[in-house]
Tab-separated table of C-alpha atoms (C1' of nucleotides) in Angstrom:
chain	number	residue	atom	x	y	z
A	196	MET	CA	47.949	-9.590	-72.682
A	197	ASN	CA	49.286	-11.975	-70.343
A	198	SER	CA	48.251	-11.510	-66.417
A	199	LYS	CA	50.878	-11.465	-63.541
A	200	THR	CA	48.497	-13.723	-61.505
A	201	GLU	CA	48.641	-16.404	-63.595
A	202	ASP	CA	50.051	-19.010	-60.575
A	203	VAL	CA	47.031	-18.026	-58.544
A	204	GLN	CA	43.742	-18.798	-59.311
A	205	LEU	CA	41.100	-17.583	-56.605
A	206	ASN	CA	37.829	-19.375	-57.782
A	207	ASP	CA	35.187	-18.353	-55.324
A	208	ARG	CA	32.748	-20.183	-56.856
A	209	PRO	CA	32.941	-23.569	-58.364
A	210	ALA	CA	32.115	-21.621	-61.805
A	211	ARG	CA	29.138	-24.272	-61.711
A	212	SER	CA	27.211	-24.798	-64.924
A	213	LEU	CA	28.874	-25.453	-67.985
A	214	ASP	CA	26.089	-26.627	-70.681
A	215	ALA	CA	26.677	-28.836	-73.453
A	216	PHE	CA	27.590	-25.716	-75.327
A	217	ASP	CA	30.454	-25.064	-73.342
A	218	ARG	CA	31.847	-28.575	-72.841
A	219	LYS	CA	31.602	-28.686	-76.808
A	220	ILE	CA	33.817	-25.715	-77.362
A	221	LEU	CA	36.108	-26.814	-74.540
A	222	GLY	CA	36.391	-30.533	-76.109
A	223	ALA	CA	37.400	-28.972	-79.471
A	224	LEU	CA	39.710	-26.430	-77.636
A	225	THR	CA	41.632	-29.423	-76.412
A	226	GLU	CA	41.969	-31.062	-79.504
A	227	ASP	CA	43.181	-27.941	-80.959
A	228	ALA	CA	43.596	-24.582	-79.198
A	229	ARG	CA	44.495	-22.529	-82.816
A	230	LEU	CA	40.855	-23.523	-84.221
A	231	THR	CA	38.863	-20.497	-85.582
A	232	TYR	CA	36.140	-19.087	-83.254
A	233	ALA	CA	34.125	-20.015	-86.906
A	234	GLU	CA	35.408	-23.460	-87.189
A	235	ILE	CA	34.204	-23.970	-83.509
A	236	GLY	CA	30.841	-22.422	-84.004
A	237	GLN	CA	30.690	-24.847	-86.956
A	238	ALA	CA	31.453	-27.859	-85.027
A	239	VAL	CA	29.034	-26.957	-82.032
A	240	GLY	CA	26.581	-25.426	-83.738
A	241	LEU	CA	27.101	-21.748	-83.278
A	242	SER	CA	28.288	-19.064	-84.935
A	243	ALA	CA	31.671	-17.304	-84.447
A	244	PRO	CA	30.809	-14.498	-81.805
A	245	ALA	CA	28.641	-16.351	-79.868
A	246	VAL	CA	31.762	-19.433	-79.228
A	247	HIS	CA	33.936	-16.239	-78.769
A	248	GLU	CA	32.095	-14.940	-76.111
A	249	ARG	CA	31.608	-18.456	-74.362
A	250	VAL	CA	35.314	-18.506	-74.422
A	251	LYS	CA	35.949	-15.542	-72.655
A	252	ARG	CA	33.152	-16.832	-69.907
A	253	LEU	CA	34.787	-19.685	-69.678
A	254	LYS	CA	38.077	-18.252	-69.088
A	255	ALA	CA	36.352	-16.099	-66.987
A	256	ALA	CA	35.137	-18.683	-64.806
A	257	GLY	CA	38.183	-20.638	-64.263
A	258	ALA	CA	37.432	-23.575	-66.270
A	259	LEU	CA	39.732	-22.303	-69.532
A	260	ILE	CA	42.890	-21.715	-67.759
A	261	GLY	CA	44.584	-20.966	-70.861
A	262	THR	CA	46.460	-22.764	-73.860
A	263	ALA	CA	49.452	-24.394	-74.678
A	264	ALA	CA	51.405	-25.992	-76.971
A	265	ARG	CA	52.700	-29.450	-76.630
A	266	ILE	CA	56.446	-30.245	-77.185
A	267	ASP	CA	57.687	-33.394	-77.890
A	268	ALA	CA	60.306	-33.937	-75.048
A	269	THR	CA	62.544	-35.561	-76.767
A	270	SER	CA	63.216	-32.865	-79.784
A	271	VAL	CA	63.704	-30.663	-76.716
A	272	GLY	CA	66.229	-32.807	-75.191
A	273	LYS	CA	64.484	-34.081	-72.275
A	274	PRO	CA	63.969	-37.745	-72.766
A	275	PHE	CA	64.070	-38.984	-69.541
A	276	LEU	CA	60.892	-38.804	-67.354
A	277	ALA	CA	60.309	-40.398	-64.114
A	278	PHE	CA	57.713	-40.294	-61.089
A	279	VAL	CA	59.595	-38.971	-58.136
A	280	HIS	CA	57.928	-39.840	-54.544
A	281	VAL	CA	59.192	-37.848	-51.835
A	282	ASP	CA	58.962	-38.837	-48.435
A	283	ALA	CA	59.095	-35.974	-45.935
A	284	ASP	CA	58.222	-34.850	-42.622
A	285	GLY	CA	56.594	-31.646	-41.063
A	286	TRP	CA	56.526	-30.672	-44.848
A	287	GLY	CA	54.445	-27.812	-44.015
A	288	LYS	CA	51.539	-28.398	-46.916
A	289	SER	CA	52.669	-25.397	-48.802
A	290	GLN	CA	55.460	-22.825	-49.637
A	291	ARG	CA	58.349	-24.622	-49.048
A	292	MET	CA	57.523	-27.156	-52.232
A	293	MET	CA	57.208	-23.984	-53.924
A	294	LYS	CA	60.921	-23.819	-54.530
A	295	LEU	CA	60.697	-26.567	-56.640
A	296	LYS	CA	58.751	-24.674	-59.378
A	297	ALA	CA	61.931	-23.083	-59.952
A	298	PHE	CA	63.665	-26.145	-61.637
A	299	PRO	CA	62.050	-26.425	-65.267
A	300	GLU	CA	62.483	-30.043	-64.809
A	301	VAL	CA	59.561	-30.247	-62.482
A	302	GLU	CA	56.331	-30.543	-64.390
A	303	GLU	CA	54.004	-31.690	-61.646
A	304	ILE	CA	53.699	-31.565	-57.834
A	305	HIS	CA	51.027	-33.177	-56.039
A	306	SER	CA	50.835	-33.659	-52.256
A	307	VAL	CA	49.457	-37.570	-51.651
A	308	ALA	CA	48.441	-39.030	-48.471
A	309	GLY	CA	48.170	-36.161	-45.702
A	310	ASP	CA	51.035	-33.689	-46.805
A	311	THR	CA	53.656	-36.592	-45.715
A	312	CYS	CA	54.659	-37.640	-49.480
A	313	VAL	CA	54.920	-35.585	-52.553
A	314	VAL	CA	54.849	-37.022	-56.184
A	315	LEU	CA	56.947	-35.343	-58.602
A	316	LYS	CA	56.923	-35.365	-62.343
A	317	VAL	CA	60.270	-34.603	-63.428
A	318	ARG	CA	61.717	-34.475	-66.881
A	319	THR	CA	65.367	-33.941	-67.299
A	320	ALA	CA	68.122	-34.459	-70.096
A	321	ASN	CA	69.560	-38.096	-68.936
A	322	ALA	CA	70.114	-40.128	-65.999
A	323	GLN	CA	72.961	-38.136	-65.165
A	324	ALA	CA	70.917	-34.681	-64.856
A	325	MET	CA	67.850	-37.032	-62.969
A	326	GLU	CA	70.679	-37.754	-59.994
A	327	GLN	CA	71.873	-34.323	-59.679
A	328	PHE	CA	67.862	-32.922	-59.296
A	329	LEU	CA	67.541	-35.701	-56.448
A	330	SER	CA	70.752	-34.754	-55.099
A	331	GLN	CA	69.159	-31.143	-55.112
A	332	LEU	CA	66.165	-32.168	-53.259
A	333	TYR	CA	67.977	-33.760	-49.852
A	334	VAL	CA	68.884	-29.999	-49.385
A	335	LEU	CA	65.417	-28.824	-48.781
A	336	PRO	CA	64.609	-29.208	-45.129
A	337	GLY	CA	61.983	-32.488	-43.966
A	338	VAL	CA	63.191	-34.711	-46.912
A	339	ARG	CA	63.317	-37.751	-45.351
A	340	GLY	CA	63.891	-39.968	-48.560
A	341	THR	CA	62.624	-40.551	-52.212
A	342	ARG	CA	61.705	-43.433	-54.364
A	343	SER	CA	61.684	-43.003	-58.306
A	344	PHE	CA	60.171	-44.649	-60.956
A	345	VAL	CA	61.332	-44.340	-64.605
A	346	VAL	CA	59.443	-44.256	-67.606
A	347	LEU	CA	60.891	-46.365	-69.967
A	348	SER	CA	57.774	-45.539	-72.787
A	349	THR	CA	54.774	-43.278	-72.625
A	350	TYR	CA	51.851	-44.878	-74.221
A	351	LEU	CA	49.389	-41.886	-73.774
A	352	GLU	CA	49.788	-38.390	-72.376
A	353	ARG	CA	46.792	-35.947	-72.872
A	354	PRO	CA	45.505	-32.733	-71.194
A	355	VAL	CA	42.438	-33.031	-69.017
A	356	GLN	CA	39.303	-34.136	-71.059
A	357	ALA	CA	36.254	-31.655	-71.221
A	358	GLY	CA	34.030	-34.842	-71.929
A	359	ILE	CA	31.293	-35.897	-69.924
A	360	THR	CA	32.556	-38.505	-67.402
A	361	THR	CA	31.575	-42.111	-68.804
A	362	ASN	CA	28.795	-43.846	-67.503
A	363	TRP	CA	29.790	-47.343	-66.419
A	364	PRO	CA	29.914	-50.043	-67.102
A	365	LEU	CA	31.429	-50.477	-70.188
A	366	ILE	CA	32.896	-53.752	-69.335
A	367	PRO	CA	30.808	-56.569	-67.556
A	368	LEU	CA	32.236	-57.558	-64.239
A	369	PRO	CA	33.843	-61.082	-64.204
A	370	PRO	CA	31.429	-63.969	-62.579
A	371	GLU	CA	33.982	-64.143	-59.484
B	228	MET	CA	42.174	-30.575	-90.458
B	229	ASN	CA	43.134	-32.830	-88.038
B	230	SER	CA	44.955	-35.870	-88.694
B	231	LYS	CA	43.578	-39.428	-88.052
B	232	THR	CA	47.388	-40.318	-87.597
B	233	GLU	CA	47.780	-38.289	-83.993
B	234	ASP	CA	48.248	-40.877	-81.951
B	235	VAL	CA	51.006	-42.518	-83.523
B	236	GLN	CA	54.666	-40.505	-83.568
B	237	LEU	CA	56.810	-41.759	-85.880
B	238	ASN	CA	59.851	-40.152	-85.244
B	239	ASP	CA	62.739	-41.475	-87.308
B	240	ARG	CA	65.052	-39.128	-86.666
B	241	PRO	CA	65.070	-37.119	-83.341
B	242	ALA	CA	64.483	-33.516	-85.435
B	243	ARG	CA	67.844	-32.157	-84.102
B	244	SER	CA	69.216	-28.398	-84.497
B	245	LEU	CA	66.357	-26.451	-83.201
B	246	ASP	CA	68.228	-23.334	-81.912
B	247	ALA	CA	67.814	-20.229	-80.144
B	248	PHE	CA	64.838	-19.077	-82.427
B	249	ASP	CA	62.940	-22.468	-82.255
B	250	ARG	CA	63.090	-22.733	-78.455
B	251	LYS	CA	62.038	-19.249	-77.577
B	252	ILE	CA	59.244	-19.885	-80.132
B	253	LEU	CA	58.175	-22.978	-78.372
B	254	GLY	CA	58.261	-21.188	-75.156
B	255	ALA	CA	56.133	-18.602	-76.199
B	256	LEU	CA	53.134	-21.001	-77.643
B	257	THR	CA	53.633	-23.039	-74.354
B	258	GLU	CA	52.627	-19.993	-72.370
B	259	ASP	CA	50.107	-19.004	-74.775
B	260	ALA	CA	48.908	-21.227	-77.983
B	261	ARG	CA	46.802	-18.511	-79.281
B	262	LEU	CA	49.405	-15.866	-79.517
B	263	THR	CA	49.895	-13.950	-83.076
B	264	TYR	CA	52.645	-15.166	-85.143
B	265	ALA	CA	53.326	-11.155	-84.985
B	266	GLU	CA	53.331	-11.195	-80.849
B	267	ILE	CA	55.565	-13.742	-81.167
B	268	GLY	CA	57.891	-12.525	-83.881
B	269	GLN	CA	57.667	-9.420	-81.710
B	270	ALA	CA	58.871	-11.200	-78.759
B	271	VAL	CA	61.694	-13.212	-79.999
B	272	GLY	CA	63.565	-10.982	-82.675
B	273	LEU	CA	61.809	-12.098	-85.580
B	274	SER	CA	59.362	-11.140	-88.358
B	275	ALA	CA	55.477	-12.776	-88.692
B	276	PRO	CA	56.169	-14.999	-91.332
B	277	ALA	CA	59.353	-16.304	-90.414
B	278	VAL	CA	57.844	-17.409	-87.443
B	279	HIS	CA	54.958	-18.701	-89.199
B	280	GLU	CA	57.599	-20.515	-91.249
B	281	ARG	CA	59.257	-22.046	-88.334
B	282	VAL	CA	55.908	-23.100	-86.568
B	283	LYS	CA	55.007	-25.313	-89.684
B	284	ARG	CA	58.878	-26.590	-89.881
B	285	LEU	CA	58.190	-27.591	-86.046
B	286	LYS	CA	55.342	-29.062	-86.685
B	287	ALA	CA	56.525	-31.159	-89.233
B	288	ALA	CA	59.428	-32.046	-87.802
B	289	GLY	CA	57.468	-33.515	-84.513
B	290	ALA	CA	58.790	-31.093	-81.821
B	291	LEU	CA	55.392	-29.288	-81.961
B	292	ILE	CA	52.831	-31.847	-81.346
B	293	GLY	CA	50.182	-29.503	-81.377
B	294	THR	CA	48.062	-27.277	-79.350
B	295	ALA	CA	45.914	-27.672	-76.484
B	296	ALA	CA	43.172	-25.984	-74.189
B	297	ARG	CA	44.362	-26.132	-70.270
B	298	ILE	CA	40.841	-27.196	-68.252
B	299	ASP	CA	40.192	-26.667	-65.015
B	300	ALA	CA	39.546	-30.131	-64.229
B	301	THR	CA	36.984	-29.191	-60.827
B	302	SER	CA	35.214	-27.109	-63.344
B	303	VAL	CA	34.507	-29.908	-65.698
B	304	GLY	CA	33.482	-32.150	-62.652
B	305	LYS	CA	36.765	-34.272	-62.231
B	306	PRO	CA	38.267	-33.360	-59.166
B	307	PHE	CA	39.343	-36.644	-58.134
B	308	LEU	CA	42.908	-37.535	-59.338
B	309	ALA	CA	44.834	-40.510	-58.392
B	310	PHE	CA	48.480	-42.162	-59.949
B	311	VAL	CA	47.697	-46.005	-59.947
B	312	HIS	CA	50.308	-48.414	-60.625
B	313	VAL	CA	49.444	-51.483	-61.764
B	314	ASP	CA	51.144	-54.957	-61.593
B	315	ALA	CA	50.933	-57.150	-64.588
B	316	ASP	CA	52.710	-60.262	-65.617
B	317	GLY	CA	53.707	-60.792	-69.134
B	318	TRP	CA	51.888	-57.783	-70.315
B	319	GLY	CA	52.678	-57.503	-73.712
B	320	LYS	CA	54.569	-54.109	-73.867
B	321	SER	CA	52.195	-52.827	-76.174
B	322	GLN	CA	48.610	-53.278	-77.637
B	323	ARG	CA	46.676	-54.367	-74.509
B	324	MET	CA	47.146	-51.152	-72.256
B	325	MET	CA	45.844	-49.197	-75.241
B	326	LYS	CA	42.162	-50.171	-74.327
B	327	LEU	CA	42.896	-48.177	-71.575
B	328	LYS	CA	43.115	-45.232	-73.784
B	329	ALA	CA	39.396	-45.432	-74.393
B	330	PHE	CA	38.556	-44.460	-70.412
B	331	PRO	CA	38.424	-40.338	-70.859
B	332	GLU	CA	39.286	-40.797	-67.292
B	333	VAL	CA	43.044	-41.958	-68.057
B	334	GLU	CA	45.129	-38.900	-69.485
B	335	GLU	CA	48.736	-40.645	-68.634
B	336	ILE	CA	49.911	-44.392	-69.414
B	337	HIS	CA	53.616	-45.087	-68.842
B	338	SER	CA	55.489	-48.337	-68.600
B	339	VAL	CA	58.059	-48.419	-65.958
B	340	ALA	CA	60.750	-50.756	-65.342
B	341	GLY	CA	60.496	-53.319	-67.482
B	342	ASP	CA	57.069	-53.542	-68.984
B	343	THR	CA	55.608	-55.657	-65.348
B	344	CYS	CA	54.819	-51.900	-64.100
B	345	VAL	CA	52.523	-49.167	-65.438
B	346	VAL	CA	51.549	-45.843	-63.979
B	347	LEU	CA	48.575	-44.101	-64.803
B	348	LYS	CA	47.057	-40.914	-64.195
B	349	VAL	CA	43.490	-41.085	-63.571
B	350	ARG	CA	40.964	-38.177	-63.065
B	351	THR	CA	37.763	-39.023	-61.811
B	352	ALA	CA	33.989	-37.279	-60.696
B	353	ASN	CA	34.685	-39.088	-57.455
B	354	ALA	CA	36.211	-41.476	-55.538
B	355	GLN	CA	33.248	-44.188	-56.264
B	356	ALA	CA	34.133	-43.205	-59.979
B	357	MET	CA	37.686	-44.335	-59.458
B	358	GLU	CA	36.742	-47.020	-57.411
B	359	GLN	CA	34.404	-48.250	-60.149
B	360	PHE	CA	37.635	-47.727	-62.774
B	361	LEU	CA	39.969	-49.783	-60.607
B	362	SER	CA	37.522	-52.988	-60.902
B	363	GLN	CA	37.300	-52.233	-64.328
B	364	LEU	CA	41.415	-52.597	-64.548
B	365	TYR	CA	41.343	-55.812	-62.782
B	366	VAL	CA	39.377	-57.549	-65.735
B	367	LEU	CA	42.261	-57.249	-68.217
B	368	PRO	CA	44.265	-60.297	-68.619
B	369	GLY	CA	47.432	-60.169	-66.757
B	370	VAL	CA	46.850	-57.604	-63.936
B	371	ARG	CA	47.941	-58.831	-60.811
B	372	GLY	CA	46.868	-55.541	-58.835
B	373	THR	CA	47.441	-52.166	-58.392
B	374	ARG	CA	48.343	-49.278	-55.932
B	375	SER	CA	46.827	-45.731	-56.193
B	376	PHE	CA	47.798	-42.936	-54.582
B	377	VAL	CA	45.346	-40.236	-54.160
B	378	VAL	CA	46.006	-36.823	-54.798
B	379	LEU	CA	45.139	-33.941	-52.086
B	380	SER	CA	46.077	-31.203	-53.776
B	381	THR	CA	47.803	-30.074	-57.012
B	382	TYR	CA	50.669	-27.722	-56.343
B	383	LEU	CA	51.902	-27.695	-59.827
B	384	GLU	CA	50.702	-28.850	-63.372
B	385	ARG	CA	52.339	-27.581	-66.581
B	386	PRO	CA	52.985	-28.600	-70.111
B	387	VAL	CA	56.491	-29.353	-71.365
B	388	GLN	CA	58.588	-26.646	-70.910
B	389	ALA	CA	60.897	-25.856	-74.038
B	390	GLY	CA	63.752	-24.477	-72.404
B	391	ILE	CA	67.359	-24.873	-71.852
B	392	THR	CA	68.119	-27.790	-68.923
B	393	THR	CA	68.979	-26.250	-65.889
B	394	ASN	CA	72.999	-26.007	-65.803
B	395	TRP	CA	73.649	-27.157	-62.010
B	396	PRO	CA	74.477	-26.454	-59.429
B	397	LEU	CA	71.369	-24.153	-58.405
B	398	ILE	CA	71.508	-25.039	-54.811
B	399	PRO	CA	75.303	-25.967	-52.792
B	400	LEU	CA	75.466	-29.129	-51.557
B	401	PRO	CA	75.590	-29.328	-47.974
B	402	PRO	CA	79.095	-30.053	-46.343
B	403	GLU	CA	78.200	-33.513	-45.029
C	5	DC	C1'	62.229	-11.341	-94.722
C	6	DG	C1'	58.248	-7.813	-97.223
C	7	DT	C1'	53.885	-7.808	-100.307
C	8	DG	C1'	49.310	-8.238	-100.979
C	9	DA	C1'	44.827	-11.127	-101.039
C	10	DA	C1'	41.809	-14.050	-98.359
C	11	DA	C1'	40.258	-14.628	-93.568
C	12	DT	C1'	39.546	-13.864	-89.185
C	13	DA	C1'	38.712	-11.076	-84.662
C	14	DG	C1'	36.928	-8.049	-82.436
C	15	DC	C1'	33.066	-4.722	-81.875
C	16	DA	C1'	28.574	-2.398	-82.366
C	17	DA	C1'	23.707	-2.774	-82.735
C	18	DC	C1'	19.751	-5.314	-83.597
C	19	DG	C1'	16.792	-9.220	-82.989
C	20	DT	C1'	14.671	-12.996	-80.109
C	21	DG	C1'	13.408	-15.880	-76.208
D	22	DC	C1'	16.611	-9.178	-69.517
D	23	DA	C1'	19.626	-12.610	-71.312
D	24	DC	C1'	21.679	-14.599	-75.368
D	25	DG	C1'	22.545	-15.328	-79.766
D	26	DT	C1'	22.884	-13.239	-84.313
D	27	DT	C1'	23.877	-10.242	-88.205
D	28	DG	C1'	26.980	-6.456	-90.316
D	29	DC	C1'	30.907	-4.384	-90.108
D	30	DT	C1'	36.314	-2.926	-89.672
D	31	DA	C1'	40.888	-3.619	-88.206
D	32	DT	C1'	44.273	-6.793	-88.042
D	33	DT	C1'	46.357	-11.447	-88.898
D	34	DT	C1'	47.225	-15.553	-91.717
D	35	DC	C1'	49.705	-17.364	-95.472
D	36	DA	C1'	51.309	-18.056	-100.300
D	37	DC	C1'	54.218	-15.437	-103.461
D	38	DG	C1'	58.077	-12.835	-105.257
DNA sequence: CGTGAAATAGCAACGTG
DNA sequence: CACGTTGCTATTTCACG
């Protein structure tokens, strides 16, 4: 039932036109991905089969990538979190950093500011494991240096919110 | 059915002793949170009710925080991602940054290096919305300045992996 | 870990705008 | 003609033995 092409998303079209129902459904699934279609329908004002069809459409359109368990990192032995900024030259904007996907410690890979800098989110068992990971980074060609930001405590960590973008202002600007 | 205390995690105990079955179950749910207990059991070599009971245990122990849909940010109109580093003084390590949870744009809040610096993961509709968000940041007391890292492309973004921590070395170190 | 009752998912046909 | 609703059947969930 799992697609082998889960890594690649060929979204030819931006998959536009999510109406209010779609957003509510996505919002509900964001809070609990195991909600019943009947429960979702009851929450958004639709019948269960209607919700089911919309979920299929959202999946096919690429708006719904999938569902995942949210796991407490400490419980699985990875309490050490850090954001690693990687300076690299001639980093061919592509294939090379994909090797980092092989490390289960690496949760995020973003290129920042003209594919010369990369931001990594890395979660390890302890500082020593983080150090070993960093040493592995330097064997990649083009890596000039790294700067790590060790997380002391996490106050918020949640998935992408489907809700409408906030219409500011919420707080009045200071009078200067 | 949703707990009002989802924000607070009082894990008195590290909820130790996850055996191989627990980790496999968590791994399966990480790939697809809507898997059937029977499917999970078939994958890990357990019966459906056994999986069901273990999932309940993992949830009660705090190892399984919940399940969530993975949503394509572009499809919901938030293609602009940035990591914002906030410099603050006397930032009372706690309550004040919780106000940022009110912004749906803010997905992560981490304190880094002695609660004088905070790392934010912020997702907005466009650069203008990001600018407006940053202007709101400065109305908070104690905020000295911010440095933003705008993401150009995301190569990897996945939930916490339940798998065993990698036993290095995977790549031989250079001979110096 | 099996068993059984209650609930759910998924599909087909039908009705409505 | 697209989309939502209803009714039905196989599957799943979940407490119990």
